[in-house]
PDB file of C-alpha atoms in Angstrom:
ATOM      1  CA  MET W  26     163.220 121.603  54.778  1.00 37.00           C
ATOM      2  CA  GLU W  27     162.011 118.564  56.722  1.00 40.00           C
ATOM      3  CA  PHE W  28     161.761 118.184  60.483  1.00 42.00           C
ATOM      4  CA  PRO W  29     161.036 114.903  62.224  1.00 43.00           C
ATOM      5  CA  TYR W  30     158.169 115.038  64.696  1.00 43.00           C
ATOM      6  CA  PHE W  31     159.134 113.778  68.123  1.00 44.00           C
ATOM      7  CA  LEU W  32     157.067 113.090  71.168  1.00 40.00           C
ATOM      8  CA  PHE W  33     159.032 114.061  74.247  1.00 40.00           C
ATOM      9  CA  ASN W  34     158.942 111.418  76.924  1.00 36.00           C
ATOM     10  CA  TYR W  35     159.089 113.551  80.072  1.00 36.00           C
ATOM     11  CA  GLN W  36     159.768 110.546  82.301  1.00 36.00           C
ATOM     12  CA  TYR W  37     163.096 109.999  80.570  1.00 36.00           C
ATOM     13  CA  SER W  38     164.332 113.507  79.878  1.00 38.00           C
ATOM     14  CA  ASN W  39     167.231 112.336  77.701  1.00 39.00           C
ATOM     15  CA  LEU W  40     165.046 110.292  75.312  1.00 41.00           C
ATOM     16  CA  THR W  41     162.708 111.128  72.466  1.00 56.00           C
ATOM     17  CA  GLU W  42     160.417 108.820  70.558  1.00 61.00           C
ATOM     18  CA  PRO W  43     159.127 109.398  67.030  1.00 63.00           C
ATOM     19  CA  ILE W  44     155.393 109.875  66.737  1.00 66.00           C
ATOM     20  CA  ASN W  45     154.401 107.144  64.343  1.00 70.00           C
ATOM     21  CA  ASN W  46     151.005 106.233  65.748  1.00 72.00           C
ATOM     22  CA  GLU W  47     148.110 107.799  63.825  1.00 78.00           C
ATOM     23  CA  GLY W  48     145.892 107.769  66.925  1.00 78.00           C
ATOM     24  CA  THR W  49     148.491 109.762  68.848  1.00 76.00           C
ATOM     25  CA  ILE W  50     148.910 112.265  66.027  1.00 77.00           C
ATOM     26  CA  ASN W  51     145.141 112.709  65.689  1.00 82.00           C
ATOM     27  CA  GLY W  52     144.949 113.424  69.425  1.00 83.00           C
ATOM     28  CA  LEU W  53     147.229 116.455  69.118  1.00 85.00           C
ATOM     29  CA  GLU W  54     146.670 120.107  68.310  1.00 87.00           C
ATOM     30  CA  ILE W  55     149.739 121.136  66.323  1.00 88.00           C
ATOM     31  CA  TYR W  56     150.817 124.694  65.513  1.00 90.00           C
ATOM     32  CA  GLY W  57     153.723 125.638  63.264  1.00 91.00           C
ATOM     33  CA  ALA W  58     155.877 128.677  62.573  1.00 92.00           C
ATOM     34  CA  TYR W  59     156.979 129.196  58.987  1.00 93.00           C
ATOM     35  CA  GLU W  60     159.433 131.382  57.129  1.00 91.00           C
ATOM     36  CA  ASN W  61     159.157 131.536  53.349  1.00 92.00           C
ATOM     37  CA  GLY W  62     157.112 128.328  53.397  1.00 89.00           C
ATOM     38  CA  ASP W  63     159.648 126.414  55.508  1.00 90.00           C
ATOM     39  CA  LEU W  64     158.616 124.989  58.869  1.00 91.00           C
ATOM     40  CA  ILE W  65     160.949 126.528  61.460  1.00 92.00           C
ATOM     41  CA  GLY W  66     159.112 125.731  64.690  1.00 91.00           C
ATOM     42  CA  VAL W  67     156.326 123.563  66.029  1.00 90.00           C
ATOM     43  CA  ILE W  68     154.406 123.148  69.267  1.00 90.00           C
ATOM     44  CA  ALA W  69     151.766 120.536  70.041  1.00 87.00           C
ATOM     45  CA  THR W  70     149.450 119.797  72.925  1.00 87.00           C
ATOM     46  CA  ARG W  71     147.023 117.022  73.563  1.00 83.00           C
ATOM     47  CA  SER W  72     143.623 117.936  72.130  1.00 75.00           C
ATOM     48  CA  GLU W  73     142.438 118.774  75.642  1.00 69.00           C
ATOM     49  CA  GLY W  74     145.024 121.579  75.650  1.00 60.00           C
ATOM     50  CA  SER W  75     147.524 120.227  78.136  1.00 68.00           C
ATOM     51  CA  PRO W  76     150.310 119.213  78.487  1.00 80.00           C
ATOM     52  CA  ILE W  77     152.719 120.385  75.801  1.00 84.00           C
ATOM     53  CA  VAL W  78     154.027 117.183  74.225  1.00 83.00           C
ATOM     54  CA  LEU W  79     156.148 118.664  71.452  1.00 84.00           C
ATOM     55  CA  PHE W  80     158.039 121.957  71.240  1.00 89.00           C
ATOM     56  CA  PHE W  81     160.750 122.529  68.673  1.00 89.00           C
ATOM     57  CA  VAL W  82     162.402 125.528  67.008  1.00 91.00           C
ATOM     58  CA  HIS W  83     165.137 125.006  64.416  1.00 90.00           C
ATOM     59  CA  GLY W  84     168.519 125.996  65.886  1.00 91.00           C
ATOM     60  CA  LYS W  85     169.057 128.665  63.236  1.00 91.00           C
ATOM     61  CA  TYR W  86     166.016 130.513  64.638  1.00 91.00           C
ATOM     62  CA  HIS W  87     166.737 130.271  68.362  1.00 92.00           C
ATOM     63  CA  ARG W  88     166.557 133.473  70.446  1.00 94.00           C
ATOM     64  CA  LYS W  89     164.319 135.276  67.944  1.00 93.00           C
ATOM     65  CA  GLY W  90     161.051 135.006  69.889  1.00 93.00           C
ATOM     66  CA  ILE W  91     159.599 132.206  67.742  1.00 93.00           C
ATOM     67  CA  GLY W  92     159.289 129.754  70.614  1.00 92.00           C
ATOM     68  CA  ARG W  93     157.668 132.430  72.760  1.00 93.00           C
ATOM     69  CA  LYS W  94     155.107 133.189  70.025  1.00 93.00           C
ATOM     70  CA  LEU W  95     154.271 129.504  69.637  1.00 91.00           C
ATOM     71  CA  PHE W  96     153.878 129.173  73.399  1.00 90.00           C
ATOM     72  CA  GLU W  97     151.597 132.249  73.485  1.00 90.00           C
ATOM     73  CA  VAL W  98     149.335 130.680  70.836  1.00 89.00           C
ATOM     74  CA  VAL W  99     148.903 127.600  73.021  1.00 87.00           C
ATOM     75  CA  LEU W 100     148.237 129.692  76.131  1.00 86.00           C
ATOM     76  CA  LYS W 101     145.411 131.548  74.341  1.00 85.00           C
ATOM     77  CA  LYS W 102     143.637 128.270  73.515  1.00 76.00           C
TER      78      LYS W 102
END
């Protein structure tokens, strides 16, 4: 299962931009949630820990607490 990585542009809430810049990717701390080896959710922050720049849970797994768990991991950092 493949998921595109998107950087949310908070200034334009209806737009997303693919992360295709290696410098940007290297500046992120990325955490994933997996089920049977498949990526089902991801959250990323800037390496400094704030703000959240990427937060995604596959629709099939919504309302199962996965997003909350990912968010809790970031809060502990």
